[in-house]
Coordinates of C-alpha atoms in Angstrom, one line a residue:
Chain A
X39 CA 15.8 11.0 -18.3
X40 CA 13.8 11.9 -15.0
X41 CA 14.0 15.0 -13.6
X42 CA 14.7 13.9 -10.4
X43 CA 17.2 11.5 -8.3
X44 CA 16.4 9.4 -5.4
X45 CA 18.6 7.8 -2.5
X46 CA 18.0 5.5 0.2
X47 CA 18.2 7.5 3.8
X48 CA 18.5 6.3 7.0
X49 CA 17.8 9.4 9.9
X50 CA 16.7 9.1 13.3
X51 CA 18.1 7.2 16.6
X52 CA 20.9 4.8 15.7
X53 CA 19.4 5.4 11.8
X54 CA 16.0 3.2 12.9
X55 CA 14.6 4.9 10.0
X56 CA 14.7 4.0 6.5
X57 CA 13.0 6.0 3.5
X58 CA 13.9 7.0 0.0
X59 CA 14.8 11.0 -0.6
X60 CA 13.5 12.2 -3.9
X61 CA 15.8 15.0 -4.9
X62 CA 14.8 17.4 -7.9
X63 CA 17.2 18.3 -11.0
X64 CA 15.7 22.2 -10.2
X65 CA 14.8 23.1 -6.9
X66 CA 11.9 25.2 -6.5
X67 CA 12.3 26.8 -3.5
X68 CA 15.5 26.9 -1.4
X69 CA 13.5 25.9 1.5
X70 CA 10.8 23.9 0.7
X71 CA 10.4 20.4 1.5
X72 CA 7.8 17.5 1.5
X73 CA 7.4 14.1 3.5
X74 CA 4.8 11.7 2.3
X75 CA 3.6 9.4 5.2
X76 CA 2.6 5.1 5.6
X77 CA -1.2 4.6 5.1
X78 CA -2.0 1.8 8.2
X79 CA 0.6 -0.4 8.0
X80 CA 2.1 -0.2 4.5
X81 CA 5.2 0.3 3.4
X82 CA 6.6 3.5 2.4
X83 CA 6.0 2.7 -1.3
X84 CA 2.2 2.9 -0.3
X85 CA -1.1 1.5 -1.3
X86 CA -0.7 1.2 -5.2
X87 CA 2.9 2.2 -4.8
X88 CA 1.4 5.9 -4.7
X89 CA 3.7 7.1 -2.3
X90 CA 6.3 6.5 -4.9
X91 CA 4.5 8.1 -7.6
X92 CA 3.5 11.4 -5.1
X93 CA 7.4 11.6 -4.5
X94 CA 8.4 12.0 -8.2
X95 CA 5.4 14.0 -8.8
X96 CA 6.2 16.6 -6.4
X97 CA 10.0 16.4 -6.8
X98 CA 8.8 16.6 -10.7
X99 CA 7.3 20.3 -9.7
X100 CA 11.0 21.2 -8.2
X101 CA 10.3 19.6 -4.5
X102 CA 12.5 17.6 -2.2
X103 CA 10.3 14.7 -1.1
X104 CA 11.0 11.9 1.6
X105 CA 9.3 9.2 1.9
X106 CA 9.6 6.9 5.1
X107 CA 8.5 4.6 7.1
X108 CA 7.5 5.3 11.3
X109 CA 8.9 2.7 13.6
X110 CA 7.8 -0.6 13.5
X111 CA 6.3 0.0 9.6
X112 CA 8.1 -1.3 6.8
X113 CA 12.0 -1.3 7.0
X114 CA 12.1 1.0 9.8
X115 CA 13.4 -0.5 13.2
X116 CA 10.7 -0.8 16.1
X117 CA 11.2 1.9 18.5
X118 CA 13.0 1.2 21.9
X119 CA 11.1 3.8 23.5
X120 CA 7.7 3.9 25.8
X121 CA 5.7 6.3 23.6
X122 CA 2.7 6.0 22.3
X123 CA 2.1 4.8 18.9
X124 CA 1.2 9.2 18.2
X125 CA 3.5 10.6 20.1
X126 CA 6.2 7.5 18.5
X127 CA 4.2 9.1 14.9
X128 CA 5.4 12.9 15.4
X129 CA 8.6 12.0 17.0
X130 CA 9.5 10.1 14.0
X131 CA 8.1 12.8 11.7
X132 CA 9.8 15.7 13.5
X133 CA 13.4 13.4 12.9
X134 CA 12.4 13.5 9.3
X135 CA 12.2 17.3 9.3
X136 CA 15.1 17.7 11.0
X137 CA 17.4 15.5 8.7
X138 CA 15.8 17.3 6.0
X139 CA 16.7 20.2 7.7
X140 CA 19.9 19.3 8.4
X141 CA 21.2 17.3 5.2
X142 CA 19.4 19.7 2.8
X143 CA 18.9 23.3 4.7
X144 CA 15.0 23.0 4.4
X145 CA 13.1 24.6 6.7
X146 CA 9.7 24.5 5.5
X147 CA 7.5 21.9 4.9
X148 CA 4.5 20.5 3.2
X149 CA 2.5 16.7 4.3
X150 CA 1.2 14.4 2.9
X151 CA -0.7 11.6 4.0
X152 CA -3.9 9.0 3.5
X153 CA -5.8 7.7 6.3
X154 CA -3.6 7.1 9.1
X155 CA -1.1 9.3 7.5
X156 CA -3.7 12.0 7.0
X157 CA -4.4 11.4 10.6
X158 CA -0.5 12.0 11.5
X159 CA 0.1 14.8 8.7
X160 CA -2.2 16.7 11.1
X161 CA -0.9 15.6 14.3
X162 CA 2.9 16.7 12.8
X163 CA 1.1 19.9 12.0
X164 CA -0.2 20.9 15.8
X165 CA 3.2 20.1 16.9
X166 CA 6.3 21.3 14.1
X167 CA 6.0 25.1 13.7
X168 CA 8.0 23.9 10.1
X169 CA 5.2 22.8 8.4
X170 CA 3.1 25.1 6.2
X171 CA 1.0 22.8 4.3
X172 CA -0.9 19.9 4.6
X173 CA -2.8 17.2 2.3
X174 CA -4.8 14.9 4.3
X175 CA -6.6 12.9 2.3
X176 CA -9.7 10.4 4.2
X177 CA -8.3 11.9 7.6
X178 CA -11.1 12.3 10.1
X179 CA -14.5 12.9 9.1
X180 CA -17.4 14.3 11.0
X181 CA -20.8 13.5 9.8
X182 CA -23.8 14.2 11.1
X183 CA -26.7 11.9 11.9
X184 CA -28.4 13.7 9.1
X185 CA -25.3 12.8 6.5
X186 CA -25.3 9.2 8.3
X187 CA -29.0 8.7 7.3
X188 CA -28.7 9.9 3.8
X189 CA -25.8 7.3 3.2
X190 CA -27.6 4.3 4.4
X191 CA -30.6 5.7 2.3
X192 CA -29.0 5.9 -0.9
X193 CA -27.5 2.3 0.1
X194 CA -30.9 0.8 0.3
X195 CA -32.1 2.6 -2.8
X196 CA -29.9 1.3 -4.6
X197 CA -30.0 -2.4 -2.7
X198 CA -32.4 -4.1 -5.3
X199 CA -30.6 -2.9 -8.1
X200 CA -27.7 -3.2 -7.4
X201 CA -25.6 -6.8 -6.8
X202 CA -22.5 -6.0 -5.8
X203 CA -24.1 -3.7 -3.0
X204 CA -26.5 -6.8 -1.8
X205 CA -23.2 -8.8 -1.2
X206 CA -21.3 -6.3 0.7
X207 CA -24.0 -6.9 3.3
X208 CA -22.1 -10.2 4.8
X209 CA -25.8 -11.5 6.1
X210 CA -27.1 -11.1 2.5
X211 CA -23.9 -12.8 0.9
X212 CA -25.1 -15.7 3.8
X213 CA -28.3 -15.9 3.2
X214 CA -27.9 -16.3 -0.7
X215 CA -25.5 -18.5 -0.3
X216 CA -28.4 -21.1 2.3
X217 CA -30.8 -20.4 0.0
X218 CA -28.6 -22.1 -2.2
X219 CA -27.5 -25.1 0.1
X220 CA -29.1 -25.7 3.1
X221 CA -25.6 -27.3 4.9
X222 CA -23.0 -24.2 3.0
X223 CA -21.2 -22.3 5.4
X224 CA -23.6 -18.9 4.5
X225 CA -26.2 -21.4 6.1
X226 CA -24.1 -21.7 9.2
X227 CA -23.4 -18.3 9.5
X228 CA -27.4 -16.8 8.6
X229 CA -28.6 -19.1 11.8
X230 CA -25.3 -17.7 13.9
X231 CA -26.3 -13.8 12.5
X232 CA -29.9 -14.8 13.5
X233 CA -28.7 -15.6 17.2
X234 CA -27.1 -13.0 17.8
X235 CA -29.4 -10.5 17.1
X236 CA -32.3 -13.0 19.1
X237 CA -29.3 -13.2 22.1
X238 CA -26.5 -10.2 21.8
X239 CA -23.7 -11.4 23.9
X240 CA -22.2 -8.1 26.1
X241 CA -19.4 -7.1 23.4
X242 CA -16.1 -8.2 24.4
X243 CA -13.7 -5.3 25.8
X244 CA -11.6 -3.6 23.0
X245 CA -7.7 -2.4 23.7
X246 CA -6.1 0.7 23.1
X247 CA -7.0 3.3 21.0
X248 CA -10.6 1.2 20.3
X249 CA -11.5 1.0 23.7
X250 CA -14.3 2.2 25.4
X251 CA -12.9 5.8 27.1
X252 CA -9.8 6.0 25.1
X253 CA -9.3 9.6 24.1
X254 CA -11.7 11.5 21.7
X255 CA -11.1 13.9 19.5
X256 CA -14.6 16.0 19.4
X257 CA -15.1 18.0 16.2
X258 CA -15.4 20.9 18.5
X259 CA -11.8 19.8 19.4
X260 CA -11.0 19.2 15.5
X261 CA -11.8 22.3 14.3
X262 CA -10.1 24.2 17.4
X263 CA -7.0 22.3 16.1
X264 CA -7.3 22.6 12.4
X265 CA -8.0 26.8 13.0
X266 CA -5.0 27.0 15.0
X267 CA -3.2 25.7 11.9
X268 CA -4.6 28.1 9.5
X269 CA -3.9 30.8 11.9
X270 CA -0.3 30.0 12.3
X271 CA -0.6 30.3 7.9
X272 CA -0.5 26.7 7.4
X273 CA -2.0 25.3 4.1
X274 CA -4.8 22.8 4.6
X275 CA -6.2 20.6 2.4
X276 CA -8.7 18.1 3.4
X277 CA -10.0 15.6 0.7
X278 CA -12.6 12.3 0.9
X279 CA -13.4 9.8 -1.3
X280 CA -15.8 8.1 -2.8
X281 CA -15.3 5.0 -0.2
X282 CA -17.0 7.8 2.3
X283 CA -19.6 8.2 0.7
X284 CA -21.0 8.3 -2.5
X285 CA -22.7 11.8 -2.6
X286 CA -21.3 14.9 -0.7
X287 CA -22.8 18.6 -0.5
X288 CA -22.3 21.6 2.0
X289 CA -19.2 19.6 3.5
X290 CA -21.1 16.5 4.5
X291 CA -17.8 14.6 5.6
X292 CA -17.4 17.6 8.2
X293 CA -21.5 18.7 8.5
X294 CA -20.6 18.6 12.2
X295 CA -18.7 21.8 11.5
X296 CA -21.4 23.6 9.5
X297 CA -20.7 26.8 9.9
X298 CA -17.2 27.0 10.9
X299 CA -15.1 29.3 9.2
X300 CA -12.3 26.8 9.1
X301 CA -14.3 26.3 5.7
X302 CA -13.7 29.7 4.2
X303 CA -9.7 29.0 4.9
X304 CA -9.1 25.2 4.3
X305 CA -9.5 23.8 0.8
X306 CA -12.3 20.5 0.7
X307 CA -12.7 18.5 -1.9
X308 CA -14.5 14.6 -2.1
X309 CA -14.1 13.0 -5.1
X310 CA -17.3 10.9 -5.5
X311 CA -15.1 8.7 -8.5
X312 CA -11.6 8.4 -6.0
X313 CA -11.4 5.4 -4.0
X314 CA -9.7 5.5 -0.7
X315 CA -6.6 4.2 -2.1
X316 CA -6.7 5.4 -5.5
X317 CA -7.2 1.8 -6.8
X318 CA -7.2 2.8 -10.6
X319 CA -4.0 4.4 -12.4
X320 CA -6.5 7.2 -13.8
X321 CA -7.8 7.8 -10.0
X322 CA -3.9 8.1 -9.0
X323 CA -3.4 10.2 -12.1
X324 CA -6.1 13.1 -11.0
X325 CA -5.5 12.8 -7.3
X326 CA -1.7 13.3 -7.9
X327 CA -2.5 15.6 -10.1
X328 CA -4.5 17.7 -7.5
X329 CA -1.4 17.2 -4.6
X330 CA 1.1 18.5 -7.7
X331 CA -1.3 21.8 -7.7
X332 CA -1.8 22.7 -4.0
X333 CA 2.0 22.2 -3.7
X334 CA 3.1 24.1 -6.7
X335 CA 0.7 27.0 -5.4
X336 CA 2.4 26.9 -1.7
X337 CA 5.8 26.2 -3.8
X338 CA 5.9 29.9 -5.3
X339 CA 4.7 31.7 -2.1
X340 CA 7.5 33.4 -0.8
X341 CA 8.4 32.5 2.9
X342 CA 8.4 36.5 3.5
X343 CA 4.7 36.7 2.9
X344 CA 3.9 33.7 5.2
X345 CA 6.2 34.3 8.1
X346 CA 4.3 37.7 8.5
X347 CA 0.7 35.7 9.0
X348 CA 1.8 33.9 11.8
X349 CA -0.6 36.1 13.4
X350 CA -3.1 35.3 11.2
X351 CA -6.1 37.6 10.6
X352 CA -6.8 38.9 6.7
X353 CA -3.2 39.4 5.8
X354 CA -2.8 38.2 2.2
X355 CA -1.5 34.8 2.4
X356 CA -5.2 34.2 4.0
X357 CA -6.7 35.7 0.7
X358 CA -4.6 33.4 -1.5
X359 CA -5.4 30.8 1.0
X360 CA -9.0 31.5 1.0
X361 CA -8.7 32.4 -3.0
X362 CA -7.6 28.5 -3.1
X363 CA -10.4 27.4 -1.0
X364 CA -12.8 28.7 -3.0
X365 CA -11.6 27.2 -6.1
X366 CA -11.0 24.0 -5.0
X367 CA -13.8 23.3 -3.1
X368 CA -15.7 20.4 -4.9
X369 CA -19.5 19.5 -3.0
X370 CA -21.5 16.7 -4.5
Chain B
X459 CA 20.2 -3.9 7.4
X460 CA 22.0 -2.0 4.8
X461 CA 20.0 -0.5 1.9
X462 CA 21.1 -0.4 -1.5
X463 CA 20.9 0.8 -5.0
X464 CA 22.8 -1.6 -7.5
X465 CA 23.1 -2.8 -10.8
X466 CA 24.3 -1.5 -14.2
X467 CA 23.6 2.5 -14.4
X468 CA 20.8 2.2 -17.1
X469 CA 18.5 -0.2 -14.9
X470 CA 19.9 0.5 -10.9
X471 CA 17.9 -1.5 -8.1
X472 CA 16.7 -1.0 -4.8
X473 CA 17.3 -3.7 -2.3
X474 CA 17.9 -4.1 1.2
X475 CA 21.0 -6.3 2.4
X476 CA 20.6 -7.7 5.7
X477 CA 24.6 -8.9 6.8
X478 CA 24.4 -12.6 8.5
X479 CA 24.1 -12.3 12.1
X480 CA 24.5 -14.4 15.0
X481 CA 27.4 -16.2 16.6
X482 CA 27.4 -19.1 14.0
X483 CA 27.9 -17.7 10.4
X484 CA 26.8 -20.3 7.7
X485 CA 28.7 -20.0 3.9
X486 CA 25.1 -19.7 2.8
X487 CA 22.9 -16.3 1.4
X488 CA 19.7 -16.3 0.6
X489 CA 17.8 -14.5 -2.4
X490 CA 14.5 -13.0 -1.7
X491 CA 12.2 -12.5 -5.4
X492 CA 9.3 -10.9 -4.7
X493 CA 5.4 -10.8 -6.4
X494 CA 4.8 -8.3 -8.6
X495 CA 1.8 -5.5 -8.6
X496 CA -0.6 -5.7 -4.8
X497 CA 0.9 -9.1 -4.2
X498 CA 4.6 -7.1 -3.6
X499 CA 3.2 -4.9 -1.1
X500 CA 0.8 -7.1 0.3
X501 CA 3.6 -9.4 1.6
X502 CA 6.2 -6.5 2.4
X503 CA 6.4 -7.1 6.1
X504 CA 6.9 -11.3 5.3
X505 CA 9.3 -10.9 3.4
X506 CA 10.8 -8.7 5.9
X507 CA 10.4 -10.8 8.6
X508 CA 11.9 -14.0 6.4
X509 CA 15.3 -11.9 5.8
X510 CA 15.6 -10.7 9.5
X511 CA 15.2 -14.3 10.7
X512 CA 17.4 -15.6 8.1
X513 CA 19.7 -13.5 8.6
X514 CA 20.2 -14.5 12.7
X515 CA 20.4 -18.0 11.7
X516 CA 24.1 -17.2 10.3
X517 CA 22.8 -16.6 6.2
X518 CA 23.0 -13.1 4.7
X519 CA 20.3 -11.9 2.7
X520 CA 19.3 -9.3 -0.5
X521 CA 15.6 -8.8 -1.3
X522 CA 15.2 -6.2 -3.9
X523 CA 12.4 -4.2 -5.7
X524 CA 12.6 -5.5 -9.7
X525 CA 12.4 -2.5 -12.1
X526 CA 9.6 -0.2 -11.8
X527 CA 8.6 -2.0 -8.9
X528 CA 8.8 -1.0 -5.1
X529 CA 11.7 2.0 -4.6
X530 CA 13.5 0.7 -7.9
X531 CA 13.5 3.2 -10.3
X532 CA 10.9 3.0 -13.1
X533 CA 7.6 3.2 -13.9
X534 CA 4.6 1.0 -13.6
X535 CA 4.3 0.6 -17.4
X536 CA 8.1 -0.1 -17.4
X537 CA 7.6 -4.1 -15.7
X538 CA 7.8 -7.1 -17.8
X539 CA 9.0 -10.2 -17.5
X540 CA 11.8 -10.6 -18.9
X541 CA 13.3 -7.3 -17.4
X542 CA 12.9 -8.5 -14.2
X543 CA 14.4 -12.1 -14.8
X544 CA 17.2 -10.7 -16.2
X545 CA 17.3 -8.3 -12.5
X546 CA 17.0 -11.5 -10.2
X547 CA 20.8 -12.8 -11.9
X548 CA 22.0 -9.1 -11.4
X549 CA 20.5 -9.3 -7.4
X550 CA 22.3 -12.9 -7.2
X551 CA 25.9 -11.3 -8.9
X552 CA 25.2 -8.3 -6.5
X553 CA 24.6 -10.7 -3.1
X554 CA 27.4 -13.6 -4.7
X555 CA 29.8 -10.4 -4.4
X556 CA 28.8 -9.0 -1.3
X557 CA 27.8 -11.7 1.1
X558 CA 31.1 -13.9 -0.3
X559 CA 28.8 -16.8 0.2
X560 CA 29.4 -20.0 -2.1
X561 CA 25.9 -21.5 -1.7
X562 CA 23.1 -19.6 -2.6
X563 CA 19.4 -19.8 -2.1
X564 CA 16.3 -18.5 -3.9
X565 CA 13.0 -18.0 -2.2
X566 CA 10.5 -16.5 -4.4
X567 CA 7.0 -15.9 -3.8
X568 CA 4.1 -16.0 -6.8
X569 CA 5.7 -14.6 -9.6
X570 CA 8.3 -13.4 -7.4
X571 CA 9.0 -17.6 -7.6
X572 CA 7.9 -17.6 -11.4
X573 CA 10.9 -15.6 -11.6
X574 CA 13.4 -17.3 -10.2
X575 CA 12.4 -20.8 -12.0
X576 CA 13.2 -18.6 -14.9
X577 CA 16.6 -17.2 -13.9
X578 CA 18.5 -20.1 -12.5
X579 CA 19.6 -21.0 -15.5
X580 CA 21.4 -17.2 -16.3
X581 CA 22.9 -17.0 -13.3
X582 CA 26.5 -17.6 -12.1
X583 CA 27.5 -19.4 -10.1
X584 CA 23.4 -20.9 -10.4
X585 CA 21.7 -21.1 -7.3
X586 CA 22.1 -24.6 -5.3
X587 CA 18.3 -24.9 -4.4
X588 CA 15.2 -22.6 -5.3
X589 CA 12.1 -22.5 -2.4
X590 CA 8.7 -21.7 -4.5
X591 CA 6.2 -20.6 -3.3
X592 CA 3.0 -20.9 -5.0
X593 CA 4.4 -19.8 -8.6
X594 CA 2.4 -18.9 -11.1
X595 CA 2.6 -21.4 -13.3
X596 CA -0.9 -19.9 -15.6
X597 CA -0.6 -16.8 -16.7
X598 CA -4.0 -16.9 -18.0
X599 CA -5.5 -17.8 -15.4
X600 CA -3.6 -15.8 -13.1
X601 CA -4.7 -12.7 -15.4
X602 CA -8.1 -13.5 -14.8
X603 CA -7.4 -14.0 -11.2
X604 CA -6.3 -10.5 -11.4
X605 CA -9.3 -8.9 -13.4
X606 CA -11.7 -10.6 -10.8
X607 CA -9.6 -9.1 -7.3
X608 CA -9.6 -5.6 -9.0
X609 CA -13.4 -5.4 -9.5
X610 CA -14.0 -7.0 -5.7
X611 CA -11.5 -4.3 -4.4
X612 CA -13.3 -1.4 -6.7
X613 CA -16.4 -2.7 -5.4
X614 CA -15.3 -2.8 -1.6
X615 CA -13.7 0.5 -2.3
X616 CA -17.2 2.6 -3.4
X617 CA -20.3 3.2 -0.9
X618 CA -22.7 2.4 -3.8
X619 CA -20.4 0.8 -6.5
X620 CA -20.9 0.8 -10.2
X621 CA -23.1 -2.8 -10.9
X622 CA -21.5 -2.2 -14.5
X623 CA -18.2 -3.0 -13.5
X624 CA -19.1 -6.7 -12.5
X625 CA -21.4 -7.5 -16.0
X626 CA -18.1 -6.0 -17.8
X627 CA -16.3 -8.4 -16.0
X628 CA -18.3 -11.3 -16.7
X629 CA -19.4 -9.8 -20.7
X630 CA -16.3 -8.4 -22.2
X631 CA -13.4 -10.5 -21.8
X632 CA -10.8 -7.3 -22.8
X633 CA -12.3 -5.3 -19.9
X634 CA -10.2 -4.5 -16.8
X635 CA -7.1 -6.3 -18.6
X636 CA -4.9 -3.1 -18.9
X637 CA -4.0 -2.7 -14.6
X638 CA -4.8 -4.5 -11.6
X639 CA -4.9 -3.3 -8.2
X640 CA -3.4 0.3 -9.5
X641 CA -0.5 -1.7 -11.4
X642 CA -0.5 -1.5 -14.8
X643 CA -0.5 -4.4 -17.1
X644 CA 0.9 -3.3 -20.1
X645 CA 0.0 -5.1 -23.6
X646 CA 3.6 -6.8 -23.6
X647 CA 3.3 -7.8 -19.7
X648 CA -0.1 -9.6 -20.6
X649 CA 1.7 -11.0 -23.8
X650 CA 4.2 -12.7 -21.2
X651 CA 1.9 -13.5 -19.0
X652 CA -0.5 -15.6 -21.4
X653 CA 2.7 -17.2 -23.0
X654 CA 3.2 -18.2 -19.3
X655 CA 2.1 -22.4 -19.1
X656 CA 3.0 -25.7 -16.8
X657 CA 4.3 -26.9 -19.8
X658 CA 6.6 -23.9 -20.7
X659 CA 8.2 -23.2 -16.8
X660 CA 10.9 -26.0 -16.8
X661 CA 11.9 -26.4 -13.5
X662 CA 16.5 -25.9 -13.6
X663 CA 18.8 -29.5 -13.8
X664 CA 21.1 -28.0 -11.5
X665 CA 19.3 -27.1 -8.7
X666 CA 17.3 -28.5 -5.9
X667 CA 13.5 -27.3 -6.2
X668 CA 11.1 -27.0 -3.2
X669 CA 8.0 -26.1 -4.5
X670 CA 5.1 -25.2 -1.8
X671 CA 1.8 -24.7 -2.1
X672 CA -2.2 -25.3 -0.8
X673 CA -2.7 -29.1 -0.7
X674 CA -5.8 -29.2 -2.6
X675 CA -3.6 -27.0 -5.5
X676 CA -3.1 -30.1 -8.0
X677 CA -2.4 -28.1 -11.0
X678 CA 1.4 -27.3 -8.9
X679 CA 1.3 -30.9 -7.5
X680 CA 0.8 -32.0 -10.6
X681 CA 3.8 -29.7 -12.1
X682 CA 6.2 -30.9 -9.8
X683 CA 6.0 -34.7 -10.3
X684 CA 6.4 -34.0 -14.2
X685 CA 9.3 -32.1 -13.3
X686 CA 10.8 -35.0 -11.6
X687 CA 9.4 -37.7 -13.9
X688 CA 12.1 -35.1 -16.4
X689 CA 15.1 -35.7 -13.7
X690 CA 14.8 -32.1 -11.8
X691 CA 15.7 -32.6 -8.4
X692 CA 11.6 -31.5 -7.4
X693 CA 10.0 -31.8 -4.6
X694 CA 6.2 -31.3 -3.5
X695 CA 5.3 -29.0 -0.1
X696 CA 1.9 -29.1 0.3
X697 CA 1.2 -25.9 3.3
X698 CA -1.8 -25.1 4.9
X699 CA -1.8 -21.1 5.2
X700 CA -3.8 -18.1 5.8
X701 CA -1.7 -15.9 3.7
X702 CA -4.4 -13.7 1.5
X703 CA -2.5 -12.2 -1.7
X704 CA -5.1 -10.2 -2.5
X705 CA -6.3 -8.1 0.9
X706 CA -5.1 -5.4 2.0
X707 CA -4.2 -5.5 5.9
X708 CA -7.3 -5.5 7.7
X709 CA -8.8 -7.4 11.2
X710 CA -8.8 -11.3 11.4
X711 CA -6.0 -11.1 8.0
X712 CA -2.7 -12.1 9.4
X713 CA 0.0 -10.1 8.0
X714 CA 2.7 -12.8 8.2
X715 CA 1.2 -15.9 9.0
X716 CA 3.5 -17.4 11.4
X717 CA 2.9 -21.2 10.2
X718 CA 4.2 -20.4 6.8
X719 CA 7.2 -18.0 7.6
X720 CA 8.2 -20.5 10.0
X721 CA 7.7 -23.7 7.0
X722 CA 9.6 -21.6 4.7
X723 CA 12.7 -20.8 7.8
X724 CA 12.6 -24.4 7.9
X725 CA 12.7 -25.3 4.1
X726 CA 15.5 -22.6 3.6
X727 CA 17.6 -23.7 6.5
X728 CA 17.8 -26.6 5.8

């Protein structure tokens, strides 16, 4: 016996977007719902089926949750519009909120996303006032050169004693192959790598978002945008995995924002033992428990107090947000 | 494309039905059986494009998630081969009812292909043809492959991986046997996979079988030859392709290798 029901839904222009709506048997708040976003090009089920588990975990605490595919991903049709990918994603996510509002009367929304889903969760919150909370796992990072150097030094220090780490460097793997067999592919790769170091070629031009000159979100832009969200009363939880770094202290993933008041008002959490897609069942369980705890806190907040906080400042919800931030901040 | 929830109330399944399109509609419908675990996630787009292309060629197509997988009800821990095998037969009945086609073809990949081979004798009416892409014939080897890939995935996922994982993998045969790539491998599923050997898997006698595998896959080639000698209509089709079942999407790693998609469409459409 489960405490939720699941139904496939099609919505958006001509029903082009496909998702699964997980409805709790007992709803926590009449107005609060959640959407769970694609990670990269993985379909709505998510890596390791984590979006399914997240949807059921949220429904388990009384929050209706929709996991769905953005245009062109999974089972949603490609869009016929001329929007760029981010604008299209925002359009799709707003369609998801519209669908939940029209069909189930939901008015306030949480958003959960991993990697590209984390970036999309922030983009949606900036573009839709119905979003009252976002949990972004492995979203944008703004490390300083010092943090990057420390990460590199830690890897180098581990290098002599750590076989898998050594083999994560392609050049090492190729050289090892070369040492074992002078005619191996590794030998050829090593020679090619050596040539590219001695005679570097001009880099091939790259397209679209990876191109030089693509719009860059600076740390200051990022801070300004997130502060605008917390000022609006949006609960922000930024989580980072062990894929980003092995250690963390003093908000290392966002060190360029050092001293920002954002850290007083948003959750920041580094997971030294959970990787980018929560590969093991144990990692998944802990990440989902954190998601549930975060969402449960918001589900119990009354909409009236949140609305009263629209102008920011030091009203009660902010105090709550600050307390949550203090509790949840884990460094190192 | 129509999303569906079908099957007995105690074991509902999620599926996507692609009705036949195009000017010429054929009296043929195709059931697609996905792999298990990470390989199902990895190949989702392949299955979607395959279903779309086949439906445009006038064939109705049903793809579905077995119990405890994808969007179907159930948890990872509920997944096991005999249940999934029964799910194939249930999906087959759904496709027969929806399409009205008199000729049903099954396509399966990896464990999905193995399930198709096991389920063929239980389906009514039986499938007329099975196209099996790299079926898992030797469960113990597959479990070992999953263990190794699981550890590789963990190592890739950590800035400084735990050097002990690889040692454990090499020294302790019980290490990393209860899950693979974030999907549970229960004792029951493990036992079922361990029982899976080339000699225990028999090609159906009442369906044409096309088995697709890499040209250097001698085990599968040998199995097909033995099935043919035993009286089955079994054909071996070597196919070189770039699909990496255990990978995550990343640059230079095709989501849908065109050569494989085209070849499989041809085999199903013929």
